Short mmCIF file of C-alpha atoms in Angstrom, two decimals:
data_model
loop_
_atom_site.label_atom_id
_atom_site.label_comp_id
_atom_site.label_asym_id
_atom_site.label_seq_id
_atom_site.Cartn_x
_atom_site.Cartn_y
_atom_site.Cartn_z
CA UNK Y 1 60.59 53.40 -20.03
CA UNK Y 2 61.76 53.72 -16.17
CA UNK Y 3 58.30 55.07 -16.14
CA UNK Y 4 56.03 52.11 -17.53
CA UNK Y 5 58.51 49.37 -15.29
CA UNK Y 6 58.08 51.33 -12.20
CA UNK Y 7 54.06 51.18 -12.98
CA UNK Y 8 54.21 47.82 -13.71
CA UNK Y 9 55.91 46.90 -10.68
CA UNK Y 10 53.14 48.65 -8.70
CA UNK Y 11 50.46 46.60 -10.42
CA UNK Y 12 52.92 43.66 -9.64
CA UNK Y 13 52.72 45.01 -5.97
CA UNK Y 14 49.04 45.22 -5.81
CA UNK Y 15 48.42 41.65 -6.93
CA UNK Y 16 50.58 40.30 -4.52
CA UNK Y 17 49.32 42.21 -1.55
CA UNK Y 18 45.84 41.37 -3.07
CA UNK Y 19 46.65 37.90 -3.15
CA UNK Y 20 47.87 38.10 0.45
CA UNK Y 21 44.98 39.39 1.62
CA UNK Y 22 42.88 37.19 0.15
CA UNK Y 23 44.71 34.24 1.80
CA UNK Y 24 44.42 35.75 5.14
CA UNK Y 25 40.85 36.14 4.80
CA UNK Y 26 40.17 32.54 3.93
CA UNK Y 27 42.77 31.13 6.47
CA UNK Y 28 40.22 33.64 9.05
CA UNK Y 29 37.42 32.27 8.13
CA UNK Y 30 38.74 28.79 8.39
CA UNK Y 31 40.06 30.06 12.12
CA UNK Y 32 36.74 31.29 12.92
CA UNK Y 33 35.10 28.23 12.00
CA UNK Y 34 36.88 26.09 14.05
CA UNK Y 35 36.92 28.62 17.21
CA UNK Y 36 32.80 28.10 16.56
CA UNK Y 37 33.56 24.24 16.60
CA UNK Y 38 35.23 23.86 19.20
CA UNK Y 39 32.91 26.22 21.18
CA UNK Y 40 30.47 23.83 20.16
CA UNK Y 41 31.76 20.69 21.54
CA UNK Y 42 32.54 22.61 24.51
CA UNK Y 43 28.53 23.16 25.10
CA UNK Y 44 28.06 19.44 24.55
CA UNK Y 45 28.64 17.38 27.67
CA UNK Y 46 31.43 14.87 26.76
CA UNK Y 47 29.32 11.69 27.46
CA UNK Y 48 26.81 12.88 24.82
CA UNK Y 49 26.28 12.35 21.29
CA UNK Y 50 23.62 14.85 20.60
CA UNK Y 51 22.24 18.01 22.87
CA UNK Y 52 18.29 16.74 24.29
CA UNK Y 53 15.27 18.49 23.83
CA UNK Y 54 15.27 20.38 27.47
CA UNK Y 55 11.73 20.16 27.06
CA UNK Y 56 11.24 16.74 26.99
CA UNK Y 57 11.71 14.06 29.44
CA UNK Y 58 14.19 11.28 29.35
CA UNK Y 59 13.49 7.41 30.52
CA UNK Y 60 16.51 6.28 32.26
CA UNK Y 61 17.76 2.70 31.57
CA UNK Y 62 19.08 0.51 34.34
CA UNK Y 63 20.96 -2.48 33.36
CA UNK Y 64 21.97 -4.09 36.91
CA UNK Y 65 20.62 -7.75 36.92
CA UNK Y 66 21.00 -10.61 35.05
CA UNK Y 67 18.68 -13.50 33.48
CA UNK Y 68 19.16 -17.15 32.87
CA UNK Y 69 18.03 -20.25 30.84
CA UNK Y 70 19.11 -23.49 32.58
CA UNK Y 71 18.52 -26.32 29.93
CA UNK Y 72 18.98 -29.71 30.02
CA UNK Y 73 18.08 -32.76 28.17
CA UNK Y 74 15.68 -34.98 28.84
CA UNK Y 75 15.36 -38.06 26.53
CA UNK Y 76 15.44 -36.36 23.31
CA UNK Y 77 14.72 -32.86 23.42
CA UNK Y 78 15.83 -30.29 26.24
CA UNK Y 79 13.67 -29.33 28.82
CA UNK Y 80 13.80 -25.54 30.61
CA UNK Y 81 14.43 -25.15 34.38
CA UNK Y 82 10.86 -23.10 35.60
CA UNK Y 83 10.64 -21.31 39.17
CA UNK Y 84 8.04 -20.20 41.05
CA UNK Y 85 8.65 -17.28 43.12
CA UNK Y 86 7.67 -17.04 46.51
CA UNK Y 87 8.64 -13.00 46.87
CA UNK Y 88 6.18 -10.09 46.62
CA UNK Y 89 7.16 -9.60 43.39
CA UNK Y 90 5.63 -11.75 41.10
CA UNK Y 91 3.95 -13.90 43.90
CA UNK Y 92 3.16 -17.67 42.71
CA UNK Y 93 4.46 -16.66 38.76
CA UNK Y 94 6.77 -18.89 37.14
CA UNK Y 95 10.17 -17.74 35.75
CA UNK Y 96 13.36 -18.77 35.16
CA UNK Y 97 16.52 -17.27 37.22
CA UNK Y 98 17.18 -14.07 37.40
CA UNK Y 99 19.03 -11.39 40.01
CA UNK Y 100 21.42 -8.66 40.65
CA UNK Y 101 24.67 -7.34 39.81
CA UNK Y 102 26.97 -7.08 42.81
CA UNK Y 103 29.84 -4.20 43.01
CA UNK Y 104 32.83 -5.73 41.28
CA UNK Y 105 30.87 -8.75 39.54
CA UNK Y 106 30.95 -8.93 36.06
CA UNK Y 107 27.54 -10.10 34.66
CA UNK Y 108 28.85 -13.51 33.50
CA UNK Y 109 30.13 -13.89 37.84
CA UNK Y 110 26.70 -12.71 39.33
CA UNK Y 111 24.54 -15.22 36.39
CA UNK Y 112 26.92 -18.22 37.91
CA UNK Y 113 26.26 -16.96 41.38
CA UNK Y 114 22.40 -16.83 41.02
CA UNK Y 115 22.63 -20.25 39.69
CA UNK Y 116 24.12 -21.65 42.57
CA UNK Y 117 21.90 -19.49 45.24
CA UNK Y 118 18.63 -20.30 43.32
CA UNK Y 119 18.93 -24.26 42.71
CA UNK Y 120 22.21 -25.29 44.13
CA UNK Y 121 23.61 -26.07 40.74
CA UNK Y 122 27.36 -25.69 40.47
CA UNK Y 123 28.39 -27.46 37.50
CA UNK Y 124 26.87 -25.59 34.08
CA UNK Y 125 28.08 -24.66 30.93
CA UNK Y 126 27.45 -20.85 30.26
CA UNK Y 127 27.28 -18.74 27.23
CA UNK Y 128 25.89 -14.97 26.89
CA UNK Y 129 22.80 -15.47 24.16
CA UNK Y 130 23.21 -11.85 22.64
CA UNK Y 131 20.16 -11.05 23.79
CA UNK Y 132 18.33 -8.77 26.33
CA UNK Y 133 15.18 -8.99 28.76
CA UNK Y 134 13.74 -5.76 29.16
CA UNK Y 135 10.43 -4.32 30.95
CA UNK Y 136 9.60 -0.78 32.05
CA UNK Y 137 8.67 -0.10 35.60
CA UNK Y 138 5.86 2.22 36.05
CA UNK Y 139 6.08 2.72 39.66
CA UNK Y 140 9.73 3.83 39.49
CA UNK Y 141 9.61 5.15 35.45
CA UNK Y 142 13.01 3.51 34.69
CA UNK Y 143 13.42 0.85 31.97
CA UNK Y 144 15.29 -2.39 32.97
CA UNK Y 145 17.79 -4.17 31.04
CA UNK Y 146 19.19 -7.63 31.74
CA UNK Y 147 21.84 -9.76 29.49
CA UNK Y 148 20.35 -13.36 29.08
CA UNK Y 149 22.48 -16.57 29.75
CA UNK Y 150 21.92 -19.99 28.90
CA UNK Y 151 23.60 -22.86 30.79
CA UNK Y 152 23.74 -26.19 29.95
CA UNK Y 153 23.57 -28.89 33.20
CA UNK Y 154 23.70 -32.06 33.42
CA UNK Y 155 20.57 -34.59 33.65
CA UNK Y 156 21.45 -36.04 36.73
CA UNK Y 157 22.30 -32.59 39.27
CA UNK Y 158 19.41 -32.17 41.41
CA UNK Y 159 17.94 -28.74 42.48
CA UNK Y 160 17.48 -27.22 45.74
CA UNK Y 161 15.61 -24.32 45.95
CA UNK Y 162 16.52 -21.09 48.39
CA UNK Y 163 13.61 -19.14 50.11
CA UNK Y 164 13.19 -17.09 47.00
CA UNK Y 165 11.17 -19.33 45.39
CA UNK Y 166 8.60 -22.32 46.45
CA UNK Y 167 8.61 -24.81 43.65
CA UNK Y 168 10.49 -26.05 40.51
CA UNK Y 169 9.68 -27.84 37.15
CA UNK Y 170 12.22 -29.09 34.25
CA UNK Y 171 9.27 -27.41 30.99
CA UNK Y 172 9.40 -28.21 27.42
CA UNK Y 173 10.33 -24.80 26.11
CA UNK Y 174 6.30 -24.56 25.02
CA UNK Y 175 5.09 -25.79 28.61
CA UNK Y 176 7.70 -23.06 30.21
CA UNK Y 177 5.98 -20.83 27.40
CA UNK Y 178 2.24 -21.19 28.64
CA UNK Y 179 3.72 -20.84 31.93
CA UNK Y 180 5.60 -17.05 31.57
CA UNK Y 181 5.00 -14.77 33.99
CA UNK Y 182 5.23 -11.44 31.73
CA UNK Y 183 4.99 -11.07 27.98
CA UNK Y 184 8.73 -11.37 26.07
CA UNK Y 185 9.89 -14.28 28.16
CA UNK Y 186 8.15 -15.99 25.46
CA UNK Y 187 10.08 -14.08 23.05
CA UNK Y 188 13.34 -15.02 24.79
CA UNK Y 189 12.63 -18.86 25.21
CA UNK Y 190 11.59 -18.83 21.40
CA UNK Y 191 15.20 -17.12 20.63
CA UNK Y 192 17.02 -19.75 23.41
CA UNK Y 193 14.83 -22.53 21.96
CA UNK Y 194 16.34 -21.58 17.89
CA UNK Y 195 19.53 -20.71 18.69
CA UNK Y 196 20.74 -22.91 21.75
CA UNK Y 197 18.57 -26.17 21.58
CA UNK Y 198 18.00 -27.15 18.00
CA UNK Y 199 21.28 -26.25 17.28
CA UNK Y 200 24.73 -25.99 19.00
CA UNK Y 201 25.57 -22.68 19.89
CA UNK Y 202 28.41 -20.41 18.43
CA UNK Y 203 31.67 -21.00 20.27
CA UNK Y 204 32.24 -17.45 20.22
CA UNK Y 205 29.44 -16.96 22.88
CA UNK Y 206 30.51 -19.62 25.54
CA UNK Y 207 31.84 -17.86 28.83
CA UNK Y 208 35.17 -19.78 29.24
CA UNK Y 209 35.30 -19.62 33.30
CA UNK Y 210 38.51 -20.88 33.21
CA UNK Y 211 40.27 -18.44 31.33
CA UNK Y 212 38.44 -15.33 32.86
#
């Protein structure tokens, strides 16, 4: 009897330490694993999503400049502000405004700046359009990016042009259309055109200076 309790106590014994085992194995695998995570995000530079190809090439983007839309109504339907540039680049083309980002400017600042350097205008109601100009440069293989204002001015402010460009026309949005310099500006005045002169905009898009 002592005999058979003292081998079942054993067997007892040997389960448990079984059991034990076991556990520590699966709580070192699980260790393991994450050790082999966490070397993994190590390898992966922090501002990265996914490790590149180092084979391949990447196009960098530049977002540093800003575009706008200056609309304003003319009888009954609203009429786009075109310029002419006078610079090398895109000598004698018509566009509308468009410039840097200055260190310290928020995008919304240097749009309301470039208004007032490039006609003179200083009283316009701004709103971000949720939408982007974009072209690639081949001489300098970077892709530029540019957030898109609109601004509505009044009928009666008159525009003076700086030495950037040579002349200036208020364009139905299809005149200002025939007239674009590169291909997508039509894209953009078609997208200005739906959302911000058939209709009134979204509040939710209006820059409120005031508050900024």
């Amino acid at each position: 009897m002592h005999d058979t309790v003292n081998t079942q106590g054993v067997n007892r014994v040997n389960q448990t330490d079984q059991a034990n085992l076991s556990g520590h194995s699966h709580q070192n695998k699980q260790a393991n694993r994450s050790i082999q995570a966490n070397q993994s995000t190590k390898d992966t530079p922090a501002n990265s999503t996914y490790v590149t190809d180092p084979s391949k090439q990447t196009v960098p983007i530049r977002c540093e400049g800003v575009a706008v839309v200056l609309m304003k109504r003319c009888l009954d339907q609203y009429h786009v502000l075109m310029l002419k540039r006078a610079g090398r680049m895109l000598h004698n083309e018509w566009c509308y405004i468009g410039g840097g980002i200055k260190h310290g400017e928020k995008a919304w600042e240097a749009a309301l700046r470039e208004i007032r350097e490039e006609t003179g205008i200083t009283e316009v109601r701004l709103y971000s359009s949720n939408r982007f100009e974009q072209f690639y440069s081949p001489t300098e293989d970077y892709i530029y990016m540019a957030p898109v204002f609109v601004g509505y001015v009044n009928e009666h402010q008159p525009v003076q042009l700086n030495h950037e460009h040579s002349q200036h026309r208020w364009m139905t949005f299809e005149e200002a259309k025939q007239h674009a310099a590169l291909p997508g500006i039509d894209d953009i005045l078609d997208f200005v055109e739906k959302h911000f002169a058939r209709k009134a905009p979204s509040r939710w898009l209006q820059i409120n200076i005031e508050n900024e």
